[in-house]
GROMACS .gro file of C-alpha atoms in nm:
model
  406
    1MET     CA    1   4.339   1.707   3.947
    2LEU     CA    2   4.272   1.393   3.759
    3THR     CA    3   4.419   1.045   3.909
    4PHE     CA    4   4.372   0.704   3.749
    5GLY     CA    5   4.328   0.376   3.937
    6LYS     CA    6   4.475   0.087   3.794
    7GLN     CA    7   4.106  -0.047   3.655
    8ASP     CA    8   4.123   0.278   3.469
    9LEU     CA    9   4.522   0.326   3.317
   10CYS     CA   10   4.450  -0.024   3.250
   11GLY     CA   11   4.095   0.069   3.065
   12GLY     CA   12   4.307   0.365   2.902
   13VAL     CA   13   4.545   0.171   2.799
   14ALA     CA   14   4.322  -0.092   2.639
   15TYR     CA   15   4.174   0.187   2.458
   16ILE     CA   16   4.456   0.309   2.314
   17TYR     CA   17   4.557   0.016   2.166
   18LEU     CA   18   4.241  -0.068   1.995
   19THR     CA   19   4.209   0.340   1.840
   20ALA     CA   20   4.521   0.258   1.729
   21VAL     CA   21   4.429  -0.052   1.520
   22PHE     CA   22   4.089   0.080   1.416
   23MET     CA   23   4.327   0.417   1.299
   24ASN     CA   24   4.512   0.187   1.103
   25THR     CA   25   4.233  -0.056   0.964
   26LEU     CA   26   4.009   0.216   0.945
   27SER     CA   27   4.320   0.441   0.709
   28ARG     CA   28   4.400   0.063   0.529
   29ASP     CA   29   4.038  -0.010   0.428
   30ILE     CA   30   3.953   0.368   0.257
   31LYS     CA   31   4.300   0.336   0.091
   32GLU     CA   32   4.117  -0.039  -0.078
   33ARG     CA   33   3.790   0.150  -0.073
   34THR     CA   34   3.979   0.417  -0.262
   35ASN     CA   35   3.990   0.152  -0.578
   36GLN     CA   36   3.625   0.060  -0.510
   37ILE     CA   37   3.428   0.405  -0.624
   38SER     CA   38   3.605   0.529  -0.804
   39LYS     CA   39   3.366   0.483  -1.148
   40MET     CA   40   3.147   0.724  -0.844
   41GLN     CA   41   3.317   1.022  -0.858
   42TRP     CA   42   3.458   1.192  -0.551
   43SER     CA   43   3.189   1.459  -0.603
   44LEU     CA   44   2.898   1.287  -0.645
   45TYR     CA   45   3.096   1.065  -0.295
   46LEU     CA   46   3.110   1.411  -0.127
   47LEU     CA   47   2.779   1.494  -0.255
   48ILE     CA   48   2.554   1.257  -0.098
   49LEU     CA   49   2.754   1.276   0.238
   50MET     CA   50   2.757   1.714   0.295
   51GLY     CA   51   2.326   1.618   0.207
   52GLN     CA   52   2.127   1.798   0.440
   53CYS     CA   53   2.118   1.594   0.705
   54CYS     CA   54   1.753   1.535   0.813
   55PHE     CA   55   1.672   1.461   1.189
   56PHE     CA   56   1.329   1.419   1.146
   57THR     CA   57   1.043   1.269   0.919
   58CYS     CA   58   0.969   1.564   0.617
   59ARG     CA   59   0.619   1.536   0.576
   60LEU     CA   60   0.526   1.476   0.200
   61TYR     CA   61   0.192   1.705   0.253
   62GLU     CA   62   0.070   1.897   0.504
   63TYR     CA   63  -0.272   2.005   0.501
   64HIS     CA   64  -0.413   2.393   0.583
   65PHE     CA   65  -0.746   2.491   0.719
   66ILE     CA   66  -0.891   2.750   0.550
   67ALA     CA   67  -1.087   3.005   0.769
   68GLU     CA   68  -1.290   3.143   0.504
   69ASN     CA   69  -1.672   3.047   0.400
   70LYS     CA   70  -1.659   2.930  -0.019
   71SER     CA   71  -1.805   2.632  -0.208
   72TRP     CA   72  -1.653   2.361  -0.277
   73TYR     CA   73  -1.604   2.436  -0.654
   74GLU     CA   74  -1.463   2.798  -0.519
   75ALA     CA   75  -1.240   2.681  -0.237
   76GLN     CA   76  -1.148   2.403  -0.496
   77ARG     CA   77  -1.034   2.708  -0.674
   78TYR     CA   78  -0.902   2.892  -0.413
   79CYS     CA   79  -0.640   2.586  -0.322
   80ARG     CA   80  -0.556   2.478  -0.643
   81GLU     CA   81  -0.384   2.832  -0.681
   82LYS     CA   82  -0.229   2.915  -0.311
   83TYR     CA   83  -0.126   2.564  -0.275
   84THR     CA   84  -0.180   2.161  -0.450
   85ASP     CA   85  -0.592   2.100  -0.453
   86LEU     CA   86  -0.797   2.050  -0.188
   87ALA     CA   87  -0.757   1.782   0.027
   88LYS     CA   88  -0.784   1.409   0.007
   89VAL     CA   89  -0.783   1.152   0.320
   90PHE     CA   90  -0.500   0.879   0.304
   91ASP     CA   91  -0.595   0.690   0.549
   92MET     CA   92  -0.667   0.696   0.973
   93THR     CA   93  -0.341   0.822   1.026
   94ASP     CA   94  -0.442   1.121   0.759
   95MET     CA   95  -0.805   1.197   0.945
   96SER     CA   96  -0.624   1.280   1.241
   97ARG     CA   97  -0.429   1.486   1.146
   98LEU     CA   98  -0.709   1.650   0.935
   99ARG     CA   99  -0.807   1.607   1.214
  100ASN     CA  100  -0.555   1.801   1.468
  101SER     CA  101  -0.470   2.100   1.183
  102THR     CA  102  -0.757   2.265   1.346
  103GLN     CA  103  -0.945   2.383   1.647
  104ASN     CA  104  -1.331   2.425   1.491
  105GLN     CA  105  -1.542   2.199   1.530
  106GLY     CA  106  -1.797   2.284   1.195
  107GLU     CA  107  -1.855   2.105   0.923
  108ALA     CA  108  -1.548   2.196   0.607
  109TRP     CA  109  -1.498   2.108   0.277
  110ILE     CA  110  -1.320   1.781   0.148
  111GLY     CA  111  -1.130   1.725  -0.201
  112LEU     CA  112  -1.447   1.443  -0.285
  113ASN     CA  113  -1.728   1.521  -0.494
  114ASN     CA  114  -1.958   1.332  -0.642
  115ASN     CA  115  -1.990   1.480  -1.024
  116THR     CA  116  -1.957   1.128  -1.277
  117GLY     CA  117  -2.255   1.076  -1.353
  118GLY     CA  118  -2.291   0.788  -1.162
  119ASN     CA  119  -2.005   0.571  -1.246
  120ARG     CA  120  -1.909   0.378  -1.089
  121MET     CA  121  -1.523   0.214  -0.981
  122TRP     CA  122  -1.421  -0.073  -0.676
  123HIS     CA  123  -1.261  -0.031  -0.445
  124TRP     CA  124  -1.065  -0.182  -0.178
  125SER     CA  125  -1.102  -0.076   0.168
  126LEU     CA  126  -0.810  -0.099   0.265
  127PRO     CA  127  -0.572   0.219   0.209
  128GLY     CA  128  -0.242   0.151  -0.050
  129VAL     CA  129  -0.419  -0.227  -0.272
  130GLU     CA  130  -0.484  -0.190  -0.580
  131TYR     CA  131  -0.759  -0.342  -0.755
  132ILE     CA  132  -0.714  -0.530  -1.026
  133GLN     CA  133  -1.039  -0.718  -1.233
  134ASN     CA  134  -0.989  -1.062  -1.259
  135ASP     CA  135  -1.300  -1.232  -1.365
  136SER     CA  136  -1.192  -1.580  -1.239
  137SER     CA  137  -1.246  -1.484  -0.881
  138TRP     CA  138  -1.674  -1.274  -0.964
  139ASN     CA  139  -2.000  -1.535  -0.951
  140LEU     CA  140  -2.214  -1.295  -1.019
  141SER     CA  141  -2.462  -1.555  -1.121
  142GLY     CA  142  -2.436  -1.770  -0.732
  143ARG     CA  143  -2.619  -1.484  -0.530
  144ALA     CA  144  -2.882  -1.681  -0.320
  145TYR     CA  145  -3.269  -1.509  -0.481
  146TRP     CA  146  -3.266  -1.304  -0.191
  147GLU     CA  147  -2.973  -1.195  -0.253
  148TYR     CA  148  -3.026  -0.846  -0.400
  149PRO     CA  149  -2.682  -0.648  -0.676
  150GLY     CA  150  -2.506  -0.405  -0.524
  151ASN     CA  151  -2.248  -0.192  -0.375
  152CYS     CA  152  -2.115  -0.456  -0.176
  153VAL     CA  153  -1.923  -0.731  -0.169
  154ARG     CA  154  -1.907  -1.089  -0.040
  155LYS     CA  155  -1.720  -1.443  -0.060
  156ARG     CA  156  -1.848  -1.767  -0.077
  157ASP     CA  157  -1.671  -2.036  -0.292
  158LYS     CA  158  -1.645  -1.654  -0.522
  159LEU     CA  159  -1.712  -1.308  -0.531
  160ALA     CA  160  -2.083  -1.150  -0.513
  161ASP     CA  161  -2.229  -0.728  -0.562
  162VAL     CA  162  -2.461  -0.682  -0.287
  163SER     CA  163  -2.679  -0.475  -0.068
  164CYS     CA  164  -2.461  -0.332   0.161
  165ASN     CA  165  -2.741  -0.359   0.413
  166THR     CA  166  -2.740  -0.750   0.427
  167MET     CA  167  -2.633  -0.851   0.754
  168THR     CA  168  -2.396  -1.130   0.791
  169TRP     CA  169  -2.035  -1.286   0.871
  170PHE     CA  170  -1.704  -1.057   0.766
  171ILE     CA  171  -1.339  -1.120   0.748
  172CYS     CA  172  -1.096  -0.876   0.955
  173TYR     CA  173  -0.733  -0.810   0.844
  174ASP     CA  174  -0.552  -0.685   1.083
  175GLU     CA  175  -0.179  -0.595   0.997
  176MET     CA  176   0.008  -0.693   1.320
  177LYS     CA  177   0.005  -1.069   1.267
  178LYS     CA  178  -0.056  -1.152   1.604
  179ASP     CA  179  -0.080  -1.519   1.736
  180ASN     CA  180   0.041  -1.606   1.371
  181LYS     CA  181  -0.198  -1.483   1.092
  182THR     CA  182  -0.324  -1.209   0.953
  183LEU     CA  183  -0.715  -1.245   0.911
  184TYR     CA  184  -1.045  -1.345   1.146
  185LEU     CA  185  -1.363  -1.371   1.126
  186ILE     CA  186  -1.557  -1.248   1.329
  187THR     CA  187  -1.995  -1.452   1.333
  188THR     CA  188  -2.137  -1.119   1.472
  189PRO     CA  189  -2.422  -1.054   1.197
  190MET     CA  190  -2.315  -0.708   1.039
  191ASN     CA  191  -2.431  -0.478   0.713
  192TRP     CA  192  -2.067  -0.374   0.506
  193THR     CA  193  -2.014  -0.043   0.676
  194GLN     CA  194  -2.056  -0.145   0.978
  195ALA     CA  195  -1.805  -0.447   0.976
  196GLN     CA  196  -1.543  -0.172   0.764
  197THR     CA  197  -1.613   0.006   1.093
  198TYR     CA  198  -1.564  -0.283   1.335
  199CYS     CA  199  -1.241  -0.412   1.164
  200ARG     CA  200  -1.086  -0.086   1.177
  201TYR     CA  201  -1.101  -0.003   1.513
  202ASN     CA  202  -1.013  -0.367   1.636
  203HIS     CA  203  -0.764  -0.467   1.310
  204THR     CA  204  -0.682  -0.301   1.092
  205ASP     CA  205  -0.983  -0.316   0.856
  206LEU     CA  206  -1.128  -0.535   0.575
  207ALA     CA  207  -0.969  -0.839   0.427
  208SER     CA  208  -0.867  -0.654   0.125
  209GLY     CA  209  -0.655  -0.799  -0.141
  210LEU     CA  210  -0.692  -1.059  -0.385
  211ASP     CA  211  -0.337  -1.265  -0.210
  212GLN     CA  212  -0.576  -1.214   0.116
  213VAL     CA  213  -0.859  -1.280  -0.056
  214ASP     CA  214  -0.806  -1.587  -0.226
  215GLY     CA  215  -0.481  -1.669  -0.064
  216GLU     CA  216  -0.375  -1.970   0.142
  217GLU     CA  217  -0.564  -1.841   0.429
  218MET     CA  218  -0.887  -1.765   0.355
  219LYS     CA  219  -0.883  -2.119   0.204
  220ALA     CA  220  -0.846  -2.232   0.624
  221LEU     CA  221  -1.098  -2.014   0.710
  222PHE     CA  222  -1.384  -2.155   0.479
  223ALA     CA  223  -1.216  -2.510   0.516
  224GLY     CA  224  -1.530  -2.760   0.643
  225ARG     CA  225  -1.772  -2.403   0.671
  226VAL     CA  226  -2.018  -2.298   0.413
  227MET     CA  227  -2.098  -1.925   0.414
  228SER     CA  228  -2.090  -1.582   0.300
  229VAL     CA  229  -1.923  -1.296   0.449
  230TRP     CA  230  -1.828  -0.956   0.370
  231ILE     CA  231  -1.473  -0.810   0.221
  232GLY     CA  232  -1.342  -0.576   0.210
  233LEU     CA  233  -1.452  -0.455  -0.150
  234PHE     CA  234  -1.716  -0.190  -0.253
  235ARG     CA  235  -1.769   0.013  -0.515
  236ASP     CA  236  -1.908   0.435  -0.535
  237SER     CA  237  -1.911   0.695  -0.838
  238TRP     CA  238  -1.714   0.916  -0.583
  239ARG     CA  239  -1.427   1.136  -0.697
  240TRP     CA  240  -1.081   1.328  -0.546
  241SER     CA  241  -1.004   1.629  -0.706
  242ASP     CA  242  -0.644   1.634  -0.769
  243GLY     CA  243  -0.757   1.283  -0.988
  244SER     CA  244  -0.607   1.032  -0.717
  245ASP     CA  245  -0.777   0.712  -0.672
  246PHE     CA  246  -0.739   0.730  -0.302
  247SER     CA  247  -1.001   0.443  -0.188
  248PHE     CA  248  -1.072   0.551   0.210
  249ARG     CA  249  -1.389   0.645   0.246
  250TYR     CA  250  -1.472   0.764   0.609
  251TRP     CA  251  -1.932   0.816   0.604
  252ASP     CA  252  -2.125   0.926   0.929
  253MET     CA  253  -2.378   0.652   0.834
  254GLN     CA  254  -2.624   0.841   1.044
  255LEU     CA  255  -2.611   1.126   0.841
  256PHE     CA  256  -2.493   1.016   0.458
  257ASN     CA  257  -2.753   0.872   0.172
  258ASP     CA  258  -2.596   0.840  -0.145
  259GLU     CA  259  -2.929   0.837  -0.277
  260GLN     CA  260  -2.913   1.275  -0.280
  261SER     CA  261  -2.839   1.346  -0.587
  262ASN     CA  262  -2.831   1.689  -0.499
  263LYS     CA  263  -2.550   1.726  -0.254
  264THR     CA  264  -2.308   1.614  -0.522
  265CYS     CA  265  -1.963   1.727  -0.228
  266ALA     CA  266  -1.825   1.568   0.041
  267MET     CA  267  -1.751   1.774   0.395
  268THR     CA  268  -1.545   1.681   0.717
  269LEU     CA  269  -1.823   1.732   0.953
  270LEU     CA  270  -1.534   1.768   1.265
  271ASN     CA  271  -1.723   1.757   1.616
  272ARG     CA  272  -1.849   1.408   1.455
  273SER     CA  273  -1.453   1.279   1.501
  274GLY     CA  274  -1.457   1.375   1.145
  275LYS     CA  275  -1.682   1.247   0.961
  276TRP     CA  276  -1.772   1.256   0.641
  277SER     CA  277  -2.103   1.314   0.493
  278SER     CA  278  -2.272   1.538   0.076
  279ASP     CA  279  -2.372   1.846   0.147
  280GLU     CA  280  -2.453   2.088  -0.173
  281CYS     CA  281  -2.200   2.136  -0.355
  282ASP     CA  282  -2.272   2.574  -0.405
  283LYS     CA  283  -2.338   2.562  -0.009
  284GLU     CA  284  -2.036   2.820   0.141
  285LYS     CA  285  -1.838   2.622   0.425
  286PRO     CA  286  -1.475   2.652   0.580
  287PHE     CA  287  -1.230   2.437   0.385
  288PHE     CA  288  -0.959   2.224   0.387
  289CYS     CA  289  -0.621   2.219   0.098
  290TYR     CA  290  -0.331   2.037   0.087
  291ASP     CA  291  -0.022   2.075   0.013
  292ASP     CA  292   0.243   1.795  -0.212
  293ASN     CA  293   0.633   1.813  -0.091
  294LEU     CA  294   0.672   1.634  -0.305
  295ILE     CA  295   0.759   1.645  -0.705
  296LEU     CA  296   0.783   1.385  -0.994
  297VAL     CA  297   1.048   1.496  -1.242
  298GLY     CA  298   0.924   1.377  -1.600
  299GLU     CA  299   1.258   1.297  -1.765
  300ASN     CA  300   1.483   1.046  -1.761
  301LYS     CA  301   1.770   1.067  -1.637
  302THR     CA  302   2.047   0.921  -1.430
  303TRP     CA  303   2.071   0.809  -1.109
  304GLU     CA  304   2.389   1.082  -1.040
  305GLU     CA  305   2.153   1.375  -1.324
  306ALA     CA  306   1.840   1.325  -1.094
  307LEU     CA  307   2.040   1.337  -0.733
  308TYR     CA  308   2.234   1.745  -0.896
  309TYR     CA  309   1.875   1.874  -1.050
  310CYS     CA  310   1.723   1.731  -0.668
  311ARG     CA  311   1.928   1.949  -0.536
  312GLU     CA  312   2.017   2.205  -0.696
  313ASN     CA  313   1.606   2.286  -0.799
  314TYR     CA  314   1.430   2.109  -0.459
  315ASN     CA  315   1.553   2.010  -0.160
  316ASP     CA  316   1.648   1.608  -0.234
  317LEU     CA  317   1.546   1.283  -0.400
  318VAL     CA  318   1.284   1.152  -0.207
  319SER     CA  319   1.272   0.892   0.125
  320ILE     CA  320   1.085   0.666   0.219
  321THR     CA  321   1.095   0.540   0.556
  322ASN     CA  322   0.730   0.404   0.602
  323SER     CA  323   0.464   0.260   0.505
  324ASP     CA  324   0.226   0.590   0.500
  325GLU     CA  325   0.486   0.775   0.281
  326GLN     CA  326   0.510   0.490   0.000
  327ASN     CA  327   0.141   0.461  -0.058
  328TRP     CA  328   0.176   0.779  -0.077
  329ILE     CA  329   0.418   0.752  -0.318
  330GLN     CA  330   0.309   0.488  -0.440
  331GLU     CA  331   0.034   0.694  -0.594
  332LYS     CA  332   0.247   0.966  -0.787
  333VAL     CA  333   0.463   0.705  -0.937
  334LYS     CA  334   0.137   0.644  -1.099
  335GLU     CA  335   0.185   0.912  -1.390
  336ALA     CA  336   0.558   0.817  -1.498
  337ASN     CA  337   0.625   0.782  -1.873
  338SER     CA  338   0.961   0.517  -1.657
  339THR     CA  339   0.892   0.219  -1.586
  340TYR     CA  340   1.118   0.270  -1.274
  341VAL     CA  341   1.074   0.594  -1.082
  342TRP     CA  342   1.497   0.582  -0.896
  343LEU     CA  343   1.451   0.709  -0.561
  344GLY     CA  344   1.735   0.840  -0.284
  345LEU     CA  345   1.813   0.501  -0.197
  346ARG     CA  346   2.183   0.420  -0.294
  347TYR     CA  347   2.402   0.084  -0.223
  348THR     CA  348   2.744   0.158  -0.017
  349CYS     CA  349   3.037  -0.077  -0.103
  350THR     CA  350   3.250   0.096   0.103
  351LEU     CA  351   3.023   0.090   0.431
  352GLY     CA  352   2.820  -0.194   0.273
  353PHE     CA  353   2.486  -0.059   0.314
  354TRP     CA  354   2.202   0.102   0.182
  355PHE     CA  355   2.081   0.422   0.275
  356TRP     CA  356   1.856   0.760   0.193
  357VAL     CA  357   2.094   1.099   0.075
  358THR     CA  358   1.904   1.279   0.344
  359ASP     CA  359   2.085   1.121   0.622
  360GLU     CA  360   1.694   0.766   0.715
  361VAL     CA  361   1.864   0.466   0.878
  362VAL     CA  362   1.691   0.252   0.587
  363LYS     CA  363   1.411   0.076   0.857
  364TYR     CA  364   1.098   0.033   0.686
  365LYS     CA  365   1.238  -0.227   0.337
  366ASN     CA  366   0.899  -0.268   0.080
  367TRP     CA  367   1.262  -0.455  -0.184
  368GLY     CA  368   1.032  -0.675  -0.455
  369SER     CA  369   1.041  -1.054  -0.303
  370ASP     CA  370   1.288  -1.186  -0.619
  371VAL     CA  371   1.487  -0.911  -0.530
  372THR     CA  372   1.877  -0.944  -0.426
  373THR     CA  373   1.964  -0.656  -0.266
  374ASP     CA  374   2.368  -0.549  -0.267
  375GLY     CA  375   2.594  -0.462  -0.528
  376CYS     CA  376   2.817  -0.142  -0.565
  377ASP     CA  377   2.728   0.114  -0.913
  378MET     CA  378   2.347   0.013  -0.734
  379SER     CA  379   2.057   0.239  -0.695
  380GLY     CA  380   1.768   0.202  -0.580
  381ALA     CA  381   1.376   0.255  -0.755
  382ILE     CA  382   1.036   0.220  -0.716
  383ASN     CA  383   0.810  -0.026  -0.972
  384ALA     CA  384   0.627   0.242  -1.180
  385GLY     CA  385   0.315  -0.003  -1.225
  386SER     CA  386   0.196  -0.227  -0.981
  387PRO     CA  387   0.299  -0.342  -0.676
  388HIS     CA  388   0.540  -0.017  -0.675
  389GLU     CA  389   0.802  -0.276  -0.466
  390TRP     CA  390   1.150  -0.146  -0.465
  391SER     CA  391   1.451  -0.265  -0.713
  392LYS     CA  392   1.798  -0.234  -0.750
  393GLN     CA  393   1.897  -0.080  -1.110
  394ALA     CA  394   2.233   0.018  -1.209
  395ASP     CA  395   2.258   0.426  -1.119
  396ASN     CA  396   2.343   0.438  -1.521
  397LYS     CA  397   2.002   0.387  -1.612
  398LYS     CA  398   1.738   0.619  -1.716
  399PHE     CA  399   1.418   0.704  -1.516
  400ASN     CA  400   1.210   0.951  -1.398
  401PHE     CA  401   1.293   1.096  -1.039
  402ILE     CA  402   1.092   1.206  -0.742
  403CYS     CA  403   1.193   1.509  -0.562
  404SER     CA  404   1.098   1.643  -0.278
  405LYS     CA  405   1.037   2.084  -0.239
  406LYS     CA  406   1.147   2.122   0.148
   0.00000   0.00000   0.00000
């Protein structure tokens, strides 16, 4: 037999009263909101509410270790037939996932090769930052007499490419914004690769992107100083098998020699923390494939049509729940033939907030700075061009869209 004290009884009465008030308010709100969502068909509303619940973050891509010895090109063909392609690596998080996908401690091919005839491209060291040519930032005639042209960039008043073996100070970027700053001047001279390793271990990476390199915080570091410092800009002729423009490199500089013209395929050295070196492409080794769980649909559809299409043919419209997923998806949208690409992001006037149709809460955000982020009959899209920020768009507009496969 249950017994209740006076406080329990009062609490119970209060609970019943508040519940009644809440249910009455909810009922009234539903009646009012019914008219507000008349433009959004009830079938769509129910479809969103009954979408597949996802109580974990689904990986946008997966790594697979293949314990068969093949040449680099045989491995490439195998991966393209069975999965998506030879493995590509976006950042250190990916490297950890790659290493953890096998107990093997030997060498294994990855999807990086140097068969471009020496055609070098500029990259920023920090993953996800795209290089855009800006001639006003450079002064190639401003090199000192001891500085030779090279493949790494130092900043003085302007930028210049110099030998990566030059020993100099450098600027690290730290995304945690400690002490209300993101840039740190390191006054221990190092070559470019050593500086990159130091920054990745102690901060986030070398300073990357013109917003950092030419910004006010950088100017403050240079105030009253005449100095040359490494920044995170480099060029090389290595390319990913699937054509991606990922800039991440993890070379083991004790073993890797970029001048060895006969060693043009990259491998990960699992017994050396997964760092990379290169070998002759016809050597046979095990290898890593990756499987992309996203598909960019190059048809222009309204947001509702895109939602139905993804759920009927794949799994759902894609969600972006962290910066790694943002960076992976922004590489995908470069292939779009529309200005924007629909995401599984929807605004509910009924409850007054944005949500992912896969039931994830919108914690990570990448809205454009000039975007007001509310509005009925609006859905979220990502800009297909740089800087790939999110934008609210009327859901009757037609764009390409990205579906998740699982």
